[in-house]
Short mmCIF file of C-alpha atoms in Angstrom, two decimals:
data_model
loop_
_atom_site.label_atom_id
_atom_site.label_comp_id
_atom_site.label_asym_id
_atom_site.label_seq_id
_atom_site.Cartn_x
_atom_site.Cartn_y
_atom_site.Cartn_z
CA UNK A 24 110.65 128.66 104.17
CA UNK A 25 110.94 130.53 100.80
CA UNK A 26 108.45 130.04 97.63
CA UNK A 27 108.87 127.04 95.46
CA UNK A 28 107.81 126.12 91.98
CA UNK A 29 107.88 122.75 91.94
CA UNK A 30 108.17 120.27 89.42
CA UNK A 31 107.47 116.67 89.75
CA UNK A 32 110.35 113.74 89.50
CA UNK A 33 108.54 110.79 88.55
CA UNK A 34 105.33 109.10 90.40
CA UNK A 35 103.38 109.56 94.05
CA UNK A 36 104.65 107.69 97.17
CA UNK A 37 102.07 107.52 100.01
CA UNK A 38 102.60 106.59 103.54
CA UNK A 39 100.03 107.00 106.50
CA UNK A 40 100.51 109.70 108.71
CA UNK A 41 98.86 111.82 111.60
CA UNK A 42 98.27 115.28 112.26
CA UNK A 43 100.88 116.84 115.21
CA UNK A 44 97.86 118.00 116.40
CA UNK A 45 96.63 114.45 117.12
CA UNK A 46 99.77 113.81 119.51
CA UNK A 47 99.76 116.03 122.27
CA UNK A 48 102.28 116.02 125.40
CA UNK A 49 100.40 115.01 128.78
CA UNK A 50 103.24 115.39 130.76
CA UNK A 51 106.78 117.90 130.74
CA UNK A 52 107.72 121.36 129.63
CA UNK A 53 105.42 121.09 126.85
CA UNK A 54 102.31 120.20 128.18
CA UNK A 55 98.91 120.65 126.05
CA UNK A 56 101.17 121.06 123.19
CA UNK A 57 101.37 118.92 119.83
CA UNK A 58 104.94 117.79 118.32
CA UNK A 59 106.03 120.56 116.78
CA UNK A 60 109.59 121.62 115.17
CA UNK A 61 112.51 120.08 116.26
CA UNK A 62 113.95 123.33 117.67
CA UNK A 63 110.56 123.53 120.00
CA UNK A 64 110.21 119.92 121.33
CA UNK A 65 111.65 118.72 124.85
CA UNK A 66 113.53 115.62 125.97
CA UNK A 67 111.55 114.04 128.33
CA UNK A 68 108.30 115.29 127.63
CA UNK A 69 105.39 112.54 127.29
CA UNK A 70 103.23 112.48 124.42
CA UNK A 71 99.85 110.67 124.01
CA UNK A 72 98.21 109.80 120.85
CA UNK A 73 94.05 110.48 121.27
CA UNK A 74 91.79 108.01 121.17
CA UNK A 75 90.02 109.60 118.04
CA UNK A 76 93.24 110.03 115.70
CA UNK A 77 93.28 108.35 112.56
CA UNK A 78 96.07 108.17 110.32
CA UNK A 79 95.46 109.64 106.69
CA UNK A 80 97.60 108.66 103.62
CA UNK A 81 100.09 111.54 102.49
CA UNK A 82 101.00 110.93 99.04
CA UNK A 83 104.29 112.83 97.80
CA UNK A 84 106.57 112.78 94.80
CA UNK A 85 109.96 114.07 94.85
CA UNK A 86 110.31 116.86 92.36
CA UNK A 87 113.70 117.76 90.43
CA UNK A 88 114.90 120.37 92.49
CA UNK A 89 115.40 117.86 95.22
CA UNK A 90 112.45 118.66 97.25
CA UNK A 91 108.88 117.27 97.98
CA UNK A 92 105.15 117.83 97.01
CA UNK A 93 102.23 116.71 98.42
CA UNK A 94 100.54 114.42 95.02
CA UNK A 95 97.12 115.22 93.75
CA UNK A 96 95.61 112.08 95.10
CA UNK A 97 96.91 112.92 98.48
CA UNK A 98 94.13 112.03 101.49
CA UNK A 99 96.36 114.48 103.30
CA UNK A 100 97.60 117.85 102.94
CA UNK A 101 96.94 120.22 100.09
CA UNK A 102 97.89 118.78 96.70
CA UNK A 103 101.05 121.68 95.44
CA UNK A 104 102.20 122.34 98.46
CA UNK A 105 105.83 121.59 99.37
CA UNK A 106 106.93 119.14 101.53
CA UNK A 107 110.27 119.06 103.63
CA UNK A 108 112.23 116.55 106.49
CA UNK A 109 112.90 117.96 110.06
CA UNK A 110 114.09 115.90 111.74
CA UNK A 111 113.66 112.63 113.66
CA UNK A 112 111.97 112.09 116.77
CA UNK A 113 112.88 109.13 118.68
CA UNK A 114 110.11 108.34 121.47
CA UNK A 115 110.24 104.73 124.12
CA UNK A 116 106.84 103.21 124.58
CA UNK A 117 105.89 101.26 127.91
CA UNK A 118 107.45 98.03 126.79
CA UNK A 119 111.03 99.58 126.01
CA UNK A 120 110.65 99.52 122.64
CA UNK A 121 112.16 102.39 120.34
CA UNK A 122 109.69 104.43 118.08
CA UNK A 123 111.06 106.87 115.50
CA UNK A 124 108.69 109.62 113.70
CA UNK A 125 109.74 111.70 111.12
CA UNK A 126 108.57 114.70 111.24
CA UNK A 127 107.34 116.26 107.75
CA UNK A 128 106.66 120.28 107.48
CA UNK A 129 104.03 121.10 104.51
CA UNK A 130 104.80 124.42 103.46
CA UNK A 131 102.07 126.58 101.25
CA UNK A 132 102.68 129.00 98.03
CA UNK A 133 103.12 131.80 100.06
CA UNK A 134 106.02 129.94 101.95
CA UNK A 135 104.22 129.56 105.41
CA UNK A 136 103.87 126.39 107.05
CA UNK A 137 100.26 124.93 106.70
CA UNK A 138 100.72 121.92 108.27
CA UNK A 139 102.65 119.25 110.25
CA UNK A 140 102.74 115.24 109.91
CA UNK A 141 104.22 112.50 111.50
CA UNK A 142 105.16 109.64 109.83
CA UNK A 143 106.01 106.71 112.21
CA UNK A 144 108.02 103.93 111.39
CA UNK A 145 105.92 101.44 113.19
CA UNK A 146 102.75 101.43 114.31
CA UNK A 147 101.32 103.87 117.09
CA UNK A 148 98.52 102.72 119.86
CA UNK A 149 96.03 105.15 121.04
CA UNK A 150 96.10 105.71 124.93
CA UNK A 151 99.92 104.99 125.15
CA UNK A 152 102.72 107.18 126.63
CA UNK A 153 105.66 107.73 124.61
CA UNK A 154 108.60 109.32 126.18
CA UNK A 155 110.78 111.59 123.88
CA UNK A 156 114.09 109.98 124.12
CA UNK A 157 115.76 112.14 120.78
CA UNK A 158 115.58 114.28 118.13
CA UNK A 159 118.15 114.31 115.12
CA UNK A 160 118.04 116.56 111.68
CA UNK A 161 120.95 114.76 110.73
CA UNK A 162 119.72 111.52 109.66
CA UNK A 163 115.95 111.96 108.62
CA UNK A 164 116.56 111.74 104.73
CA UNK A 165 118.46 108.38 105.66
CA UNK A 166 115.59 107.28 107.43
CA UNK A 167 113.07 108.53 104.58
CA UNK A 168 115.19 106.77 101.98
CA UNK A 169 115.27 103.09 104.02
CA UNK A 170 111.22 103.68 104.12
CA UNK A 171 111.08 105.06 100.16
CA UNK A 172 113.33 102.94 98.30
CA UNK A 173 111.42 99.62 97.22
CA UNK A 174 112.87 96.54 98.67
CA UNK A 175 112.44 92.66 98.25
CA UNK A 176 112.92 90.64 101.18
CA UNK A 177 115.36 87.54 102.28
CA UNK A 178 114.29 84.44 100.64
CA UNK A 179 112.67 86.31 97.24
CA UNK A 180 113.97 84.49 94.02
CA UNK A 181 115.75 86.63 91.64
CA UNK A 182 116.45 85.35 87.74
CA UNK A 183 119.89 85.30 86.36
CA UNK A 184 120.65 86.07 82.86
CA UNK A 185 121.50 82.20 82.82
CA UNK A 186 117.44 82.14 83.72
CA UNK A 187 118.29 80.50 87.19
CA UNK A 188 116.09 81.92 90.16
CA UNK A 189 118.37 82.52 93.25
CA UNK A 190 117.69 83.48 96.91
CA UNK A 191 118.11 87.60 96.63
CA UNK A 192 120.49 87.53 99.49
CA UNK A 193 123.23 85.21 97.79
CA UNK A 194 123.49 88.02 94.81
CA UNK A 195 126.49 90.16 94.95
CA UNK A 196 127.85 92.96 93.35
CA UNK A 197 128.13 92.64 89.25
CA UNK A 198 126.37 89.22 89.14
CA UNK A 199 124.26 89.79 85.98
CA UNK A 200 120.34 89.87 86.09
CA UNK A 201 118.16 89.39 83.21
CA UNK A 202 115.98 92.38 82.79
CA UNK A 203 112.51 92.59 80.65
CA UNK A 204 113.79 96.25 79.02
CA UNK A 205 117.56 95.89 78.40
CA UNK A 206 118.42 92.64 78.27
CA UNK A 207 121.32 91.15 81.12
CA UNK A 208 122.90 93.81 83.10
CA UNK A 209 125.74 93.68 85.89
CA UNK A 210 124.12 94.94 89.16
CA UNK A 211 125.94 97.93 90.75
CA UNK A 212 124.95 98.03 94.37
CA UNK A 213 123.09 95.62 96.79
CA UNK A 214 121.45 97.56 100.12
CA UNK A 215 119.91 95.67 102.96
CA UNK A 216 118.34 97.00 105.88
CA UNK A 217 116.31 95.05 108.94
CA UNK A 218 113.24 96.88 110.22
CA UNK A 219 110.32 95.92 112.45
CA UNK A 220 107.41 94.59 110.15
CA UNK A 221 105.37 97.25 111.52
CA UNK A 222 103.27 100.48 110.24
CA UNK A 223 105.17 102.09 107.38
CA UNK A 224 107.83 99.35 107.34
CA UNK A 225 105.22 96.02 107.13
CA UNK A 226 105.93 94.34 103.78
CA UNK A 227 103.05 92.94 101.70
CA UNK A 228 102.60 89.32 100.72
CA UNK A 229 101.82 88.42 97.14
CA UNK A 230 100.81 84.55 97.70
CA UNK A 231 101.77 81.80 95.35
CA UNK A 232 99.92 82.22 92.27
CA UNK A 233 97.95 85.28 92.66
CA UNK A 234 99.87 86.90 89.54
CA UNK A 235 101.38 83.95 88.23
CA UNK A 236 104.47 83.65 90.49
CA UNK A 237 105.93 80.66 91.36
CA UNK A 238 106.32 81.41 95.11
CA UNK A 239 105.24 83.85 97.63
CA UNK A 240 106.04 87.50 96.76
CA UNK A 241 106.86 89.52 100.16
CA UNK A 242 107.81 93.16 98.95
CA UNK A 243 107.55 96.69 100.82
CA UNK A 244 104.29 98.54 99.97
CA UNK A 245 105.32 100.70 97.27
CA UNK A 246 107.14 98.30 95.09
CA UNK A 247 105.95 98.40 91.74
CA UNK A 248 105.07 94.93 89.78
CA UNK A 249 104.80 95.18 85.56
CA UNK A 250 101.95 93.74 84.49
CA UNK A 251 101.44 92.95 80.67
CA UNK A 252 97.98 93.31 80.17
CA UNK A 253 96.67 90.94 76.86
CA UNK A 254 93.72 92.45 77.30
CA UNK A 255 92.48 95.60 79.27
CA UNK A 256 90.38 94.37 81.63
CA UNK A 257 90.88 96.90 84.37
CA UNK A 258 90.17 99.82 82.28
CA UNK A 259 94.17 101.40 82.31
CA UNK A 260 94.24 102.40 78.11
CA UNK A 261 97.08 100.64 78.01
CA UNK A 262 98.75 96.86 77.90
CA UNK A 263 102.21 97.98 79.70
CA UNK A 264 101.16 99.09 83.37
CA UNK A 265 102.74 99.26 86.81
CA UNK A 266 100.92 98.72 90.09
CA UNK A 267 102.31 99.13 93.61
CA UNK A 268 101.57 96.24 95.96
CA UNK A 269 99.96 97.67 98.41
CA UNK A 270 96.71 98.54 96.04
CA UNK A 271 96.84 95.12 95.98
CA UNK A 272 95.88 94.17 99.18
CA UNK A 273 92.62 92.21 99.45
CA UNK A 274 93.20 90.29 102.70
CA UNK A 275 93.62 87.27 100.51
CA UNK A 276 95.72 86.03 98.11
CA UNK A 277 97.59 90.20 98.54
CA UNK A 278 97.87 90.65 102.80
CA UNK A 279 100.22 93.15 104.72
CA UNK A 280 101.88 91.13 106.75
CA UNK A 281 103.04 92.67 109.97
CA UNK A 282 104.91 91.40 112.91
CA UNK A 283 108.37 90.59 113.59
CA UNK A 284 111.31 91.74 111.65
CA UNK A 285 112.25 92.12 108.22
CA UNK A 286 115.04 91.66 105.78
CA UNK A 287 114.79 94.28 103.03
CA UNK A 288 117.30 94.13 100.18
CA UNK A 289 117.81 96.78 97.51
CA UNK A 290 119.00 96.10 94.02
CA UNK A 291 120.90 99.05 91.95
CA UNK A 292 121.38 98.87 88.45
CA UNK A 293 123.03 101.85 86.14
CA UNK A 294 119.75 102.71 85.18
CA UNK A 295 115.92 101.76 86.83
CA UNK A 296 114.95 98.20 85.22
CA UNK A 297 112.08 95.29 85.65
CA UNK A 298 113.42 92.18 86.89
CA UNK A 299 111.82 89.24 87.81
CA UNK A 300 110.96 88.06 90.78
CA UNK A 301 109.55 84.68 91.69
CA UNK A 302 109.39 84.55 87.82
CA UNK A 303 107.20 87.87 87.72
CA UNK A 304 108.38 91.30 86.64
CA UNK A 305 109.09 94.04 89.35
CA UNK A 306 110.81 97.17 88.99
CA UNK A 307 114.24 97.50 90.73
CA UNK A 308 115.89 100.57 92.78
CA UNK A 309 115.18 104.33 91.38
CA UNK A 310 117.63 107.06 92.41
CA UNK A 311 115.67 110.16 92.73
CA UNK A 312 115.54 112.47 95.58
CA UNK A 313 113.81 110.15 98.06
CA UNK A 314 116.55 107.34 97.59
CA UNK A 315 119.90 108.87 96.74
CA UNK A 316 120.63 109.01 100.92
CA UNK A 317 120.35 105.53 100.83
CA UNK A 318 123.26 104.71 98.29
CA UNK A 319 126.60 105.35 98.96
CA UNK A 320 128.17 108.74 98.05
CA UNK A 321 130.68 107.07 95.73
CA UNK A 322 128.22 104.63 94.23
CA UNK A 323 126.26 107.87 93.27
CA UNK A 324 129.38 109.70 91.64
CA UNK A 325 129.30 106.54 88.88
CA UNK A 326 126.38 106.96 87.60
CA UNK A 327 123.79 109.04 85.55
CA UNK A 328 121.07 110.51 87.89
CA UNK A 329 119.35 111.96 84.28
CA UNK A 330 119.39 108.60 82.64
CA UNK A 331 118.64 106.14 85.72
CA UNK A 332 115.45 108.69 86.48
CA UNK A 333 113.61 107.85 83.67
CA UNK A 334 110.41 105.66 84.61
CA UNK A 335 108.03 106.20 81.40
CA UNK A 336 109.37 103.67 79.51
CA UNK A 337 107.83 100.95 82.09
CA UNK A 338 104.38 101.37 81.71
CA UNK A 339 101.12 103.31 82.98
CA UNK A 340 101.27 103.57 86.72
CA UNK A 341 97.74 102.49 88.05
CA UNK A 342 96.77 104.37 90.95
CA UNK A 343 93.89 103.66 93.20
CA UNK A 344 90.47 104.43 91.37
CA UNK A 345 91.04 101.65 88.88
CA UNK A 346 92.26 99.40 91.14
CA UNK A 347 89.68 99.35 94.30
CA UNK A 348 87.16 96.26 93.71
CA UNK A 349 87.52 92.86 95.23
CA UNK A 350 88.58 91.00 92.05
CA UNK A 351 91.49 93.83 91.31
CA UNK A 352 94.13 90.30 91.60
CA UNK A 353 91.92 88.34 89.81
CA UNK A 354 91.70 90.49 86.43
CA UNK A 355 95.58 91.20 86.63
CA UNK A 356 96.53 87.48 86.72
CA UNK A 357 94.07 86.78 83.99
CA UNK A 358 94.99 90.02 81.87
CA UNK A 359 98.32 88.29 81.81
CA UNK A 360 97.68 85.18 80.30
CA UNK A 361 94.86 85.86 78.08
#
């Protein structure tokens, strides 16, 4: 694959994936044989996940040469080495139901592949055949995009420059937002996409109150919420931090909540801002090299991918080590106020 010196493009994504070793076919051409490239797989061929897999998280962060890196706080992989998209591997399960994988390559210094994950799109059961129904290079970033780009969901409350909250999915193109770091801006493109609440895709529930905000909060996993700290009470060093929602989770007052579908909605503005959102502050869409397939070719020619990329003017992102106690919500919400 070549030797990379990579360069990170803002911070670590994470997303829980499994070893191709861990799904092995049981039945077809390929039989004994873990997913591997999408050149080597066969139609048809049944795969079986093992009763002792366990999904580890990868962490990556796009870097500015528009590749990937596995993050230092990665569970998975080896921290440096580069990350890149093969392809897409559509499987049906027992019930009928579609499953897609993307399948990720990890790639050492020396340029040699170390390693292969999959990342599913919705959850996989141990002890269940999955029949591989297609394979596609062509639209893996797409589908890497939908599952990197942070979303809000139908129903979320977004404020106007007027300060009216409105339902997110009654916003359209160049209605102006208030933001906390520039003031009222137009916004420039409005994505949606419906998934399965599932795996990967299941959005997490912020309940009514738990920082403040005046409804429930259902965002994807990785959305980042600004939090103004009036005192330091979680130990960050600094007052302006950012913390993704799924650290949140305490099976509380911060759930996943899986099952069904879901309405994700993306907001673009000409640069990355922090809106509010059921009157608390969360950041909006960030073009960088895991979203850009997402947005529209001729949405992307209007605007500055140098200036929207900037993200250290938001705050301290909080990673996991501060954040993993029991009263992690509590000391937020009161850090807020106090």
């Amino acid at each position: 694959m070549g030797d990379y010196v990579l360069t990170a493009e803002g911070p670590a994504q994470s997303y829980p994936v499994y070893s191709a070793e861990n799904f092995r076919v049981t039945a077809g051409a390929n039989l004994g044989d873990g997913v591997g490239l999408a050149d080597e797989v066969s139609l048809d061929d049944i795969y079986l996940l093992g009763p002792g897999a366990r999904a580890r998280r990868l962490s990556l962060q796009a870097t500015t040469d528009g590749h990937f890196m596995v993050a230092r706080d990665s569970d998975a992989g080896t921290p440096g080495n580069a990350l890149f998209l093969d392809c897409t591997l559509s499987f049906m399960s027992p019930d009928g139901s579609t499953t897609d994988i993307l399948l990720l390559v990890e790639v050492d210094e020396e340029g040699m592949v170390s390693d292969l994950h999959l990342l599913p799109l919705v959850s996989l059961q141990t002890q269940t055949e999955y029949t591989l129904l297609g394979i596609s290079r062509d639209n893996v970033r797409q589908k890497f995009a939908e599952l990197a780009s942070v979303s809000f969901t139908r129903g979320t409350h977004i404020t106007l420059a007027t300060g009216e909250q409105v339902p997110i999915e009654t916003l359209k193109v160049g209605d102006r937002i208030l933001t906390r770091d520039d003031g009222v801006q137009p916004i420039r493109w409005i994505g949606q996409t419906t998934v399965r609440a599932t795996g990967a895709m299941a959005p997490v529930l912020i309940r009514q109150g738990a920082l403040n905000n005046t409804n429930d909060l259902l965002v994807s996993p990785d959305h980042r919420l600004f939090v103004y700290q009036r005192s330091d009470t979680i130990g960050a060093g600094q007052s302006e931090i950012l913390v993704k929602a799924r650290l949140l989770v305490n099976g509380s007052s911060v759930i996943l909540q899986e099952g069904g579908f879901v309405d994700y909605f993306q907001l673009l503005f000409d640069r990355h801002h922090i809106i509010y959102a059921e009157g608390i502050a969360a950041e909006s869409l960030l073009l960088d090299t895991s979203t850009k397939p997402a947005v529209p070719d001729e949405m992307l020619t209007r605007l500055s991918p140098t200036r929207h990329g900037r993200r250290d003017d938001h705050g301290l992102d909080v990673g996991k080590t501060l954040l993993d106690r029991p009263d992690a919500i509590e000391l937020l919400r009161r850090a807020s106020t106090r």
